[in-house]
Short mmCIF file of C-alpha atoms and ligand atoms in Angstrom, two decimals:
data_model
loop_
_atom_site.label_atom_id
_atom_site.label_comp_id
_atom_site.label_asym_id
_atom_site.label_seq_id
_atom_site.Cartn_x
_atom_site.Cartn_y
_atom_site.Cartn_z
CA UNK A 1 -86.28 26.09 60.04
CA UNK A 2 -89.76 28.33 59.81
CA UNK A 3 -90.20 30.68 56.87
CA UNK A 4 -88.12 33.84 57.96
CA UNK A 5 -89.84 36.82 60.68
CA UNK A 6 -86.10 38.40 60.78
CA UNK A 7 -84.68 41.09 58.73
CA UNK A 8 -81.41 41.55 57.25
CA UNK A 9 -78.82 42.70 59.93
CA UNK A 10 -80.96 41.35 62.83
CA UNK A 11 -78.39 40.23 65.96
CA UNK A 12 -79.51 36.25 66.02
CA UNK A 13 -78.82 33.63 68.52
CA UNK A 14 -78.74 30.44 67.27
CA UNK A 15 -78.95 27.25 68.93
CA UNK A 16 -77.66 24.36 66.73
CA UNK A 17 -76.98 20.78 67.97
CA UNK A 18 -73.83 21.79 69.65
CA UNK A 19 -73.52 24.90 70.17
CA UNK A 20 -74.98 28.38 70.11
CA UNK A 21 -73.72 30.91 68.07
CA UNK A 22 -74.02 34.96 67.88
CA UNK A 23 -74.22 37.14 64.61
CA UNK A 24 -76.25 39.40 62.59
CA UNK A 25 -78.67 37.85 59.85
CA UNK A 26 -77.03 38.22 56.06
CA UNK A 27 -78.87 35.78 54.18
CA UNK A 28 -81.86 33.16 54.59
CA UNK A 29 -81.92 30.73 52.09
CA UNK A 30 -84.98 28.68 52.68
CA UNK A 31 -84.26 25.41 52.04
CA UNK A 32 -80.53 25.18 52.86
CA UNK A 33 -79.34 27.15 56.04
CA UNK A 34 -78.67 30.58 57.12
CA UNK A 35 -75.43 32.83 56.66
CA UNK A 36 -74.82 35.01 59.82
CA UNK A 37 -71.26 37.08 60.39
CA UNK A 38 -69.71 37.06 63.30
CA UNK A 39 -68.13 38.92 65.67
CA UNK A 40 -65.01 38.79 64.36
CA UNK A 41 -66.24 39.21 60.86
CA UNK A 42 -66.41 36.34 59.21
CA UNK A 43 -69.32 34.93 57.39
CA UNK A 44 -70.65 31.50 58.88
CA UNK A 45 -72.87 29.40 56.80
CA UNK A 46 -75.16 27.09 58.85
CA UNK A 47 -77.19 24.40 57.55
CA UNK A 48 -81.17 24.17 58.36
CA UNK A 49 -80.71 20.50 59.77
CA UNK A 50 -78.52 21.68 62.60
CA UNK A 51 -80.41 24.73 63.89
CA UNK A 52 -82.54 24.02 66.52
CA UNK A 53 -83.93 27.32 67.75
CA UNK A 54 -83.02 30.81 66.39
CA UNK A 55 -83.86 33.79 68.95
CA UNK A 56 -83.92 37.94 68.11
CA UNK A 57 -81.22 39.32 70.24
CA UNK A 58 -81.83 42.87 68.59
CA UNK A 59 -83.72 44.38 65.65
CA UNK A 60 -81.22 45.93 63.07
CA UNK A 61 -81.35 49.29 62.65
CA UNK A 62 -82.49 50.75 59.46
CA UNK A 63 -79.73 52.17 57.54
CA UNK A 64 -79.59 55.97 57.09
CA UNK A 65 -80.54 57.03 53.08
CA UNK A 66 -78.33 59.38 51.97
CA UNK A 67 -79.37 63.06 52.46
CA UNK A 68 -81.68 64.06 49.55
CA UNK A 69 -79.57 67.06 47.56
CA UNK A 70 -81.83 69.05 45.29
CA UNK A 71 -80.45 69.18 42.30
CA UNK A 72 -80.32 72.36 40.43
CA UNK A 73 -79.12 73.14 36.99
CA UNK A 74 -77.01 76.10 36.43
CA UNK A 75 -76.97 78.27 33.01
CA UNK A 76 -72.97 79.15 34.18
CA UNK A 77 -71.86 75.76 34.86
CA UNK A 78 -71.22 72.75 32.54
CA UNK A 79 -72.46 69.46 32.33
CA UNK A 80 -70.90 66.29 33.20
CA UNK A 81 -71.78 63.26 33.10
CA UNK A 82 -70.41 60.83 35.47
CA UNK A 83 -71.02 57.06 34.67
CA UNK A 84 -70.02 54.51 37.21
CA UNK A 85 -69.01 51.19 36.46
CA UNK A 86 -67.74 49.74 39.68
CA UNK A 87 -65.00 50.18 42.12
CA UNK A 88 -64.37 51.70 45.19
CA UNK A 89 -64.27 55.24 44.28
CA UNK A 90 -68.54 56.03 45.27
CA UNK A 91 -68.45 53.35 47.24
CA UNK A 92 -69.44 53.24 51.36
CA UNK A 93 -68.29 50.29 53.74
CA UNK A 94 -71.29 49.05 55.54
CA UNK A 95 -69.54 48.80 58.99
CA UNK A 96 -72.31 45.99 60.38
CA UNK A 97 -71.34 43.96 57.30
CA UNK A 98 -68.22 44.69 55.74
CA UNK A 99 -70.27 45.17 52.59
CA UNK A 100 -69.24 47.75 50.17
CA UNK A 101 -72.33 49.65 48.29
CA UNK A 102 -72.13 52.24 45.99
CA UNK A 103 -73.78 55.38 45.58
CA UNK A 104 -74.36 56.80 42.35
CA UNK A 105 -77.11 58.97 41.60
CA UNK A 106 -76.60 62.35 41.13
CA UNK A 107 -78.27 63.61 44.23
CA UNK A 108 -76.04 60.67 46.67
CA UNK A 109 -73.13 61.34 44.38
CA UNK A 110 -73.34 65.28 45.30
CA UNK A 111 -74.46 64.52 49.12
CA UNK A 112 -71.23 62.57 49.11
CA UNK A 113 -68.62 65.07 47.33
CA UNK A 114 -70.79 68.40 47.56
CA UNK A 115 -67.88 70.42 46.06
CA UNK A 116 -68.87 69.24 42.64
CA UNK A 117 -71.68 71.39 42.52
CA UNK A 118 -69.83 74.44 42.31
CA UNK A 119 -67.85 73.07 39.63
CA UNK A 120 -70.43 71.52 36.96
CA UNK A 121 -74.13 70.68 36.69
CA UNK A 122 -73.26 67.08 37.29
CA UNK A 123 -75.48 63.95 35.81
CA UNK A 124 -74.40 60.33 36.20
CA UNK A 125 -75.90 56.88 35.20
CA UNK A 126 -74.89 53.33 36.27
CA UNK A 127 -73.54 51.21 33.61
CA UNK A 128 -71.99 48.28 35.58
CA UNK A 129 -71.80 47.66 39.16
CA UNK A 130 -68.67 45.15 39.18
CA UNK A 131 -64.97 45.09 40.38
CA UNK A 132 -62.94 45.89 37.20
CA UNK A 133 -60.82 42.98 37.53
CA UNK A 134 -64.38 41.13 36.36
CA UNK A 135 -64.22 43.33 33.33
CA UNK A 136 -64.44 41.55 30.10
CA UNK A 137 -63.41 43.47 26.57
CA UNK A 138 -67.38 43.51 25.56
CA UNK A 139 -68.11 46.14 28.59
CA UNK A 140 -65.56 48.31 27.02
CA UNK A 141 -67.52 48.05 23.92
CA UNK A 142 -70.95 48.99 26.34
CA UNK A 143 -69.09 51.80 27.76
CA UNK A 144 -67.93 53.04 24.55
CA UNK A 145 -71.68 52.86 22.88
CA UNK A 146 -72.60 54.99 26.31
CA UNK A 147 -70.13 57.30 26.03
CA UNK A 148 -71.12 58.07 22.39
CA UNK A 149 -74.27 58.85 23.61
CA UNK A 150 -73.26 61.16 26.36
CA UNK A 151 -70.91 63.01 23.79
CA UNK A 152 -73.84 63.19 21.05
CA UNK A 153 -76.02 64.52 24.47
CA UNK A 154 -73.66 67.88 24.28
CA UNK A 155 -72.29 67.43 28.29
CA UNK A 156 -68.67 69.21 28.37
CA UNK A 157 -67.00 66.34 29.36
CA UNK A 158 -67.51 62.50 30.76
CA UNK A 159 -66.15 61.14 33.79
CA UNK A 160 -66.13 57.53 33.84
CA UNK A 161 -65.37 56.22 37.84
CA UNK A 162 -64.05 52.68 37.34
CA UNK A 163 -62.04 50.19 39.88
CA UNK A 164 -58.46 51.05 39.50
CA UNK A 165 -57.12 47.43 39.03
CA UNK A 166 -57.67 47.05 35.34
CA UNK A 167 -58.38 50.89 34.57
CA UNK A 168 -54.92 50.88 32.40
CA UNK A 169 -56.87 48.52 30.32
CA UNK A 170 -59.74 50.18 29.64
CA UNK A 171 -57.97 53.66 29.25
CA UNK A 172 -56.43 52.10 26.66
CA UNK A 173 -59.18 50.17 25.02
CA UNK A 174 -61.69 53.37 25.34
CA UNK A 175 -58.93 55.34 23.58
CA UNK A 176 -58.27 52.94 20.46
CA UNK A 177 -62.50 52.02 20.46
CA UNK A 178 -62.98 56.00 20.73
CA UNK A 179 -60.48 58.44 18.67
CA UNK A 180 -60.74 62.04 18.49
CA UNK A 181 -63.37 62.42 20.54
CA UNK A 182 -64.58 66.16 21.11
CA UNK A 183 -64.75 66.13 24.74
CA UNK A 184 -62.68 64.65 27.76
CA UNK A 185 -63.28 61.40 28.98
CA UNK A 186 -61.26 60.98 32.28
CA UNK A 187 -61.59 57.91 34.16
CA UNK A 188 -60.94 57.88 37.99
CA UNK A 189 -61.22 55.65 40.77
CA UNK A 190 -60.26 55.40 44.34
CA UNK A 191 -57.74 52.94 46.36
CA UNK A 192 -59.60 53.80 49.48
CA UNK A 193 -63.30 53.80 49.62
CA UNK A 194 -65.19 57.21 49.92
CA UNK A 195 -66.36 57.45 54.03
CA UNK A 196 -62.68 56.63 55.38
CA UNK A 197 -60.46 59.19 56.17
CA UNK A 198 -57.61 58.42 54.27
CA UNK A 199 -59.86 57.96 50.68
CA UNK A 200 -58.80 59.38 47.41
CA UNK A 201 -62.28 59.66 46.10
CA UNK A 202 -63.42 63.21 46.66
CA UNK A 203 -59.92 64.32 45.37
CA UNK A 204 -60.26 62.05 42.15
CA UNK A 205 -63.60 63.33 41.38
CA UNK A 206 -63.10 66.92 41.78
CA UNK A 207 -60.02 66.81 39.83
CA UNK A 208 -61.32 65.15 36.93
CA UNK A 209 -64.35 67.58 37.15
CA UNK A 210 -62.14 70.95 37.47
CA UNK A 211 -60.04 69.51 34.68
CA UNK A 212 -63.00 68.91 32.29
CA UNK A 213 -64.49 72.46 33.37
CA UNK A 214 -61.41 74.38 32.89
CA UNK A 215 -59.78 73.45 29.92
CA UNK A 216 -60.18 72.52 25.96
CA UNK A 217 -58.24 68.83 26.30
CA UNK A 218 -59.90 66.03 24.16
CA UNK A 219 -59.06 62.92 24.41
CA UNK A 220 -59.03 60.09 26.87
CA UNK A 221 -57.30 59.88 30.40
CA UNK A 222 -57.18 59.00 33.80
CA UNK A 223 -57.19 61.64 36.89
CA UNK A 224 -55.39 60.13 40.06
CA UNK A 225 -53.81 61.68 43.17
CA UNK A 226 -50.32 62.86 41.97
CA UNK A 227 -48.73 62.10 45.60
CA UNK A 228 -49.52 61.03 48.80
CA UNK A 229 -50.79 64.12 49.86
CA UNK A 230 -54.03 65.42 49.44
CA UNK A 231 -53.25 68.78 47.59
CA UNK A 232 -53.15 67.77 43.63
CA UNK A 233 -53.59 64.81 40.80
CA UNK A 234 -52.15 63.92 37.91
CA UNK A 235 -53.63 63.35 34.78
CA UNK A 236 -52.34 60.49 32.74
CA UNK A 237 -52.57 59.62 28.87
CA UNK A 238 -54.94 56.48 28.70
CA UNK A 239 -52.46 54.81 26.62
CA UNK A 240 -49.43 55.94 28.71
CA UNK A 241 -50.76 55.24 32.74
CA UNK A 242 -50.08 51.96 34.66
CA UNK A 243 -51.27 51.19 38.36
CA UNK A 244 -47.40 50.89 39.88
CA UNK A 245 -48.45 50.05 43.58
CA UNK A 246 -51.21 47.92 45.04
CA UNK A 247 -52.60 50.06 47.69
CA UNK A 248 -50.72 53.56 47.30
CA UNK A 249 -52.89 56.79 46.55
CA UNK A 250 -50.62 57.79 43.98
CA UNK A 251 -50.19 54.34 42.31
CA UNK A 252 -50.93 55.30 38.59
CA UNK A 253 -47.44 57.04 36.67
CA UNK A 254 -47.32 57.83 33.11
CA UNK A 255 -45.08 55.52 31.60
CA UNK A 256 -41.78 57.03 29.25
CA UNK A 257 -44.18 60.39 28.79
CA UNK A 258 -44.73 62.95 31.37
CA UNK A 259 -48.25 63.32 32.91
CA UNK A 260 -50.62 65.50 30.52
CA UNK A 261 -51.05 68.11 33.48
CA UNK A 262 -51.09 68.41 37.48
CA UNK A 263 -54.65 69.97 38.30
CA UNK A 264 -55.54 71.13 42.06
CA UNK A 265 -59.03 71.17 43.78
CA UNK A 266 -59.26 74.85 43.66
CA UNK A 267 -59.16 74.52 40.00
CA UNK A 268 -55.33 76.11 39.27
CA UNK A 269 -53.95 73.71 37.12
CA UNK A 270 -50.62 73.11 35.07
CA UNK A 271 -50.33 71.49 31.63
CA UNK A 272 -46.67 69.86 31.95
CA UNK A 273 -47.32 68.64 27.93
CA UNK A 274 -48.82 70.44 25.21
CA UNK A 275 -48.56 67.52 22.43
CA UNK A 276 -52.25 65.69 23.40
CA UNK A 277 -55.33 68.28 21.59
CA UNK A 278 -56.00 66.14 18.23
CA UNK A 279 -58.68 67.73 16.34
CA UNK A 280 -60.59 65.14 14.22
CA UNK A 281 -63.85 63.87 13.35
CA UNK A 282 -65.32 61.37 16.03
CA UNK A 283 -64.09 57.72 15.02
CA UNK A 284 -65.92 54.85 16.88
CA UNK A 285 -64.84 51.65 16.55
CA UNK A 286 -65.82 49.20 19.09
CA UNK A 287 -64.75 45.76 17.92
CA UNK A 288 -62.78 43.57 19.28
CA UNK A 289 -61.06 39.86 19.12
CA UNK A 290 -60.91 38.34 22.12
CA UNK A 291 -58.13 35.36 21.29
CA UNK A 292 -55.10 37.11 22.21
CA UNK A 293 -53.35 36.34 25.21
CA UNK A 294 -50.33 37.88 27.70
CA UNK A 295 -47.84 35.36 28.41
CA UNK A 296 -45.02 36.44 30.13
CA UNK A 297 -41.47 35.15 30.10
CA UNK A 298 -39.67 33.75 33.00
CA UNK A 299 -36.40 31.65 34.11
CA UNK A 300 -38.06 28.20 33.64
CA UNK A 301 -40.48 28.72 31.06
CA UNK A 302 -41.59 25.24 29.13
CA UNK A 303 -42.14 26.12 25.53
CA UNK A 304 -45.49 23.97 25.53
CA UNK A 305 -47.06 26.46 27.69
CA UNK A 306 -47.61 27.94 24.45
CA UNK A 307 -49.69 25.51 22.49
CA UNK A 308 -52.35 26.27 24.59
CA UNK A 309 -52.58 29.65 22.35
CA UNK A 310 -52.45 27.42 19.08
CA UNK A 311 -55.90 28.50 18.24
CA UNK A 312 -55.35 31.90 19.31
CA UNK A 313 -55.21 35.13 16.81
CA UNK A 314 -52.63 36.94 18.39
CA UNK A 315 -49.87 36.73 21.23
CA UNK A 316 -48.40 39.43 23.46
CA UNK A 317 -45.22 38.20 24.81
CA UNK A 318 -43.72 40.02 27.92
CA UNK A 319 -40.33 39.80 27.59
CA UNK A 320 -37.19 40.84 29.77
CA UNK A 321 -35.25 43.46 29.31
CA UNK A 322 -34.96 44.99 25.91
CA UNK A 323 -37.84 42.40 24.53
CA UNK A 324 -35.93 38.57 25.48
CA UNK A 325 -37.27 35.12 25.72
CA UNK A 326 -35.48 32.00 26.56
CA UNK A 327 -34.32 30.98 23.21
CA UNK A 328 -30.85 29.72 23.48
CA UNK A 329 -29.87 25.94 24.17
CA UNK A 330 -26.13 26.42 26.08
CA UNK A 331 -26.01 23.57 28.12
CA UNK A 332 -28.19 20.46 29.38
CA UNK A 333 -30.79 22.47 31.38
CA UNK A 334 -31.59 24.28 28.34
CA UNK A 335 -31.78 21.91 25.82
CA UNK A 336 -35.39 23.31 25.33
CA UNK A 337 -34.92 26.84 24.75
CA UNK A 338 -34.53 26.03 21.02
CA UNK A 339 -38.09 24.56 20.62
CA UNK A 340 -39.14 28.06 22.03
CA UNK A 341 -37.61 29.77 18.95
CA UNK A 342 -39.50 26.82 16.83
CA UNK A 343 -42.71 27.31 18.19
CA UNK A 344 -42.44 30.96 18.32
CA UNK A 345 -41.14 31.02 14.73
CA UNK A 346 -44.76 28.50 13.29
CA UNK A 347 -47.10 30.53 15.39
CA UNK A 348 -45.76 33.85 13.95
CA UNK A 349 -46.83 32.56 10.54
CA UNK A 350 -50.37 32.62 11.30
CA UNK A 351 -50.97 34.99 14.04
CA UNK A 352 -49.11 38.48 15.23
CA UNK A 353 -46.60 37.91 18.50
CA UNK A 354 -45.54 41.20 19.63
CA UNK A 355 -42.97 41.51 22.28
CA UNK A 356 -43.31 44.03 25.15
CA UNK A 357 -41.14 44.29 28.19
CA UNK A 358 -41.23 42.79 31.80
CA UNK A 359 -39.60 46.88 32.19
CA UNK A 360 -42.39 49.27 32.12
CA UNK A 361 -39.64 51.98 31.55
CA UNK A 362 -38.03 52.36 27.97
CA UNK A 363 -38.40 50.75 24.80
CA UNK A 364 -38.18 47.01 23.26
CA UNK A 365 -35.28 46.89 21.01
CA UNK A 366 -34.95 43.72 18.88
CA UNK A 367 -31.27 45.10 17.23
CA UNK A 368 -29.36 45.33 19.82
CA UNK A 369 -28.32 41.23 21.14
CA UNK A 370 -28.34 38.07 19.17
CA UNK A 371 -31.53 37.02 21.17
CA UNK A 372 -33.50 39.89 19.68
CA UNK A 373 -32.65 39.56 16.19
CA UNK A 374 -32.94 35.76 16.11
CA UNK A 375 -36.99 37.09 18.11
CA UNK A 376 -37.13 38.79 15.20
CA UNK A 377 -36.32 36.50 12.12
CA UNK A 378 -38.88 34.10 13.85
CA UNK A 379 -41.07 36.89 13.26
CA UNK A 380 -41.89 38.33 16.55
CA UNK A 381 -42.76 42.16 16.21
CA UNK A 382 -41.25 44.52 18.58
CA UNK A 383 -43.83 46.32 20.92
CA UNK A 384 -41.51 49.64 20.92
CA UNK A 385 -42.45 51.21 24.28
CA UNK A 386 -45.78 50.23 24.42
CA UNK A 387 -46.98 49.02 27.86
CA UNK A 388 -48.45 45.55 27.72
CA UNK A 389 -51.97 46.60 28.73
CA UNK A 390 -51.90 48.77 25.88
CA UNK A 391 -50.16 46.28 23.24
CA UNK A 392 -52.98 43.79 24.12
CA UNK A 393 -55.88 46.24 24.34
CA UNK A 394 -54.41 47.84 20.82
CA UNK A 395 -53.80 43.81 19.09
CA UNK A 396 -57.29 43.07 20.34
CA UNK A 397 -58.88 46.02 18.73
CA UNK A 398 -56.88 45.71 15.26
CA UNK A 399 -57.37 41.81 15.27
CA UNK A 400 -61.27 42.63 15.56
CA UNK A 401 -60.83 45.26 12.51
CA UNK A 402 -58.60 43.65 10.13
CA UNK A 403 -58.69 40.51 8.36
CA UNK A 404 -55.11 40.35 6.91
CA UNK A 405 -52.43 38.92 9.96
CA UNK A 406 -49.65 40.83 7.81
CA UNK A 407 -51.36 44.22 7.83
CA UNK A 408 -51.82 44.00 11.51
CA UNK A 409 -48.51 43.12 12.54
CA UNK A 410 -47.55 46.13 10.12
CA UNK A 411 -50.11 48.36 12.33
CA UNK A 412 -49.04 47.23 15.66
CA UNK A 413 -45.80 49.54 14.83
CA UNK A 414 -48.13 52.79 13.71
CA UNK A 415 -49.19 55.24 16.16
CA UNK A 416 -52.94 55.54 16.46
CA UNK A 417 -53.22 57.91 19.62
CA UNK A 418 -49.99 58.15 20.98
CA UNK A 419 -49.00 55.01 22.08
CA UNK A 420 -45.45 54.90 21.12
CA UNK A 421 -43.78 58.06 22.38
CA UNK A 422 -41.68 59.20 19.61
CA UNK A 423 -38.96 60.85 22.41
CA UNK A 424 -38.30 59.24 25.72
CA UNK A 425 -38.03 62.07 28.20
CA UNK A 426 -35.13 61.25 30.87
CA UNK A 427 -37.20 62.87 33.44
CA UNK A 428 -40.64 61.36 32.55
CA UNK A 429 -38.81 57.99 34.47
CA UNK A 430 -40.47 57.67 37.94
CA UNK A 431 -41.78 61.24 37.66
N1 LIG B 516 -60.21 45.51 42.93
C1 LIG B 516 -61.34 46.32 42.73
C2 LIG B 516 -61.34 47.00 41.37
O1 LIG B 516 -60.34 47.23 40.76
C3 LIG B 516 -61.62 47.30 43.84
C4 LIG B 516 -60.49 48.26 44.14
C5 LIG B 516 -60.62 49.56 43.42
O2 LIG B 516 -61.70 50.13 43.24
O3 LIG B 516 -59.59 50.04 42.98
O4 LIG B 516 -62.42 47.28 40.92
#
């Protein structure tokens, strides 16, 4: 194969030993072969020993840049700053390619979703480019340093657009690594990406901003469309939120709380709580142990499954109903469950196992049946109605602060930021 004359996106014909084959040029790597995608969308790698000829059908257009939006500062507006991490939320489908790109700088960001400009003097740097199920606990320790940064800046408020997968994680991390911040930090993402007709972006983005614009709330949250229409969002404690459907609009709920407030486009918005402006001094705190694992429970589980975590520092179990695990030994196909307790009861002696529940909805109770209290004279902590996302993001962050495994597990039960709910509103279920 000659040294490359074609661009990316050229329509190729390519005559290998067989066959010949149709598809616009992705990738040339020189010594091995060439990756075209066809027709039908798939990529097709070919190798460089079984291309014979390779012919331009037709040049590839170039790609339009995104319109150039002056960017002007007004004295009457405030500033946000909007820092993108990844996700679909500023992100365009390349149509030739199926490639998603985003588009983040102020002046694409504004070209895309001009109705920000009207609400804030808007500012925005990249800090990763990744899908957030890549995320790793050290870029919420990045994020945090950034976001110190923006808040020491002065801007009014920070939006952080992140990939909706693992945002529950990071909401809760960024709240634990961050307390009492002065500002808002709101993350928000998108389920569909920003050029389709059905995407949630420009809603999510305009909420957040009219949110940060328009009130005093501190603290951190996440902005998502409240229902499937197109008319309001919800925003969510960052401790509280969990991403209930895979592809739904209005996938994120607040879990055993109400939402913090319902904000529209135009800017009316409703606080539905009152209980979430902390005053306090800034606390940063960004580290974190990274040796604690989520194992969840299940009919069938083999109790050495565990000793994979023998080394670990701390273990969130995800438990059935009111915080279970198979424990008891009632007949011949559950001989086993005992060595469950056992191993449960040794590990517990040198690292903190908190139970949370397979039910988002309601609290762990470790009182109530024999399975609980015999949890809890192994020493398994109750996780009270902490989502799992949150116990493991909050265990992560104390485990990185605090030597003692006693005083932890003794801190896993004290509210930091609102992470237990002290009442269980009836009608925060399913709201
Ligand atoms: N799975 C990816 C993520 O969570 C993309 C989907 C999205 O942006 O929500 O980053």
């Amino acid at each position: 194969m000659k040294k490359s004359k074609f661009s990316q996106y050229d329509l190729l014909e390519i005559a290998t030993i067989s066959k010949k084959i149709s598809g616009l040029l992705i990738q040339e790597l020189e010594k091995e072969g060439i990756v075209i995608k066809l027709a039908s969308g798939y990529n097709m790698f070919i190798k460089k020993d079984e291309i014979k000829d390779i012919k331009l059908v037709k040049k590839a257009k170039q790609a339009k840049q995104a319109a150039v939006v002056k960017i002007s500062h007004s004295k009457n507006l405030p500033t946000i700053s909007i820092l993108h991490t990844g996700g679909t939320v500023a992100a365009k489908v390349d149509y030739r390619t199926g490639a998603v790109s985003a588009h983040f700088s102020p002046s694409e960001l504004l070209s895309m979703f001009p109705e920000l400009k009207k609400i804030a003097n808007i500012q925005s740097n990249l800090v990763f480019q990744m899908f957030s199920e890549d995320l790793e606990p050290e870029h919420w320790s990045i994020l945090t340093k950034q976001i110190e940064k923006e808040i020491k800046s002065g801007v009014k408020g920070i939006i952080i657009t992140h990939g909706t997968d693992t945002m529950s994680y990071t909401a809760a991390a960024l709240s634990f690594m961050i307390q009492d911040p002065p500002i808002p930090i709101i993350l928000t993402g998108a389920q569909r990406s920003s050029d389709r007709a059905s995407s949630d972006s420009a809603l999510n983005l305009i909420c957040s901003a009219q949110f940060i614009a328009k009130t005093n709330f501190k603290g951190v949250a996440i902005c998502m469309h409240a229902t499937e229409e197109d008319d309001a969002c919800f925003i969510h404690q960052g401790t509280k939120a969990k991403k209930m459907h895979t592809s739904r609009r209005d996938s994120f709920r607040s879990i055993n709380v109400l939402p913090i407030a319902k904000v529209h486009p135009n800017g009316d918005i409703t606080f539905l709580r009152s209980d979430y402006n902390k005053e306090g001094k800034l606390k940063v705190n960004t580290n974190f142990e990274k040796r604690v694992a989520i194992v969840k429970m299940r009919p069938g589980f083999n109790p050495k499954e565990l000793s994979v975590y023998d080394n670990y520092k701390g273990l969130i179990i995800e438990g059935t109903g009111l915080g279970h695990a198979p424990i008891n030994s009632i007949d011949k196909y559950t001989k086993h469950h005992k060595e469950l307790l056992a191993k449960l009861a040794k590990l517990s002696k040198k690292m903190p196992i908190v139970i949370t529940s397979q039910s988002p909805y309601g609290r762990t109770n470790l009182n109530v049946y024999s399975t609980g209290r015999d949890l809890q004279s192994a020493g398994v902590i109750s996780g009270l109605d902490m989502l799992t996302e949150t116990a493991y993001t909050k265990l992560g962050w104390l485990l990185g602060n605090i030597k003692d495994v006693e005083k932890v597990k003794k801190e896993m039960q004290n509210n930091y930021v609102g992470e237990i709910a002290e009442v269980i509103e009836d009608r925060a279920f399913l709201y």
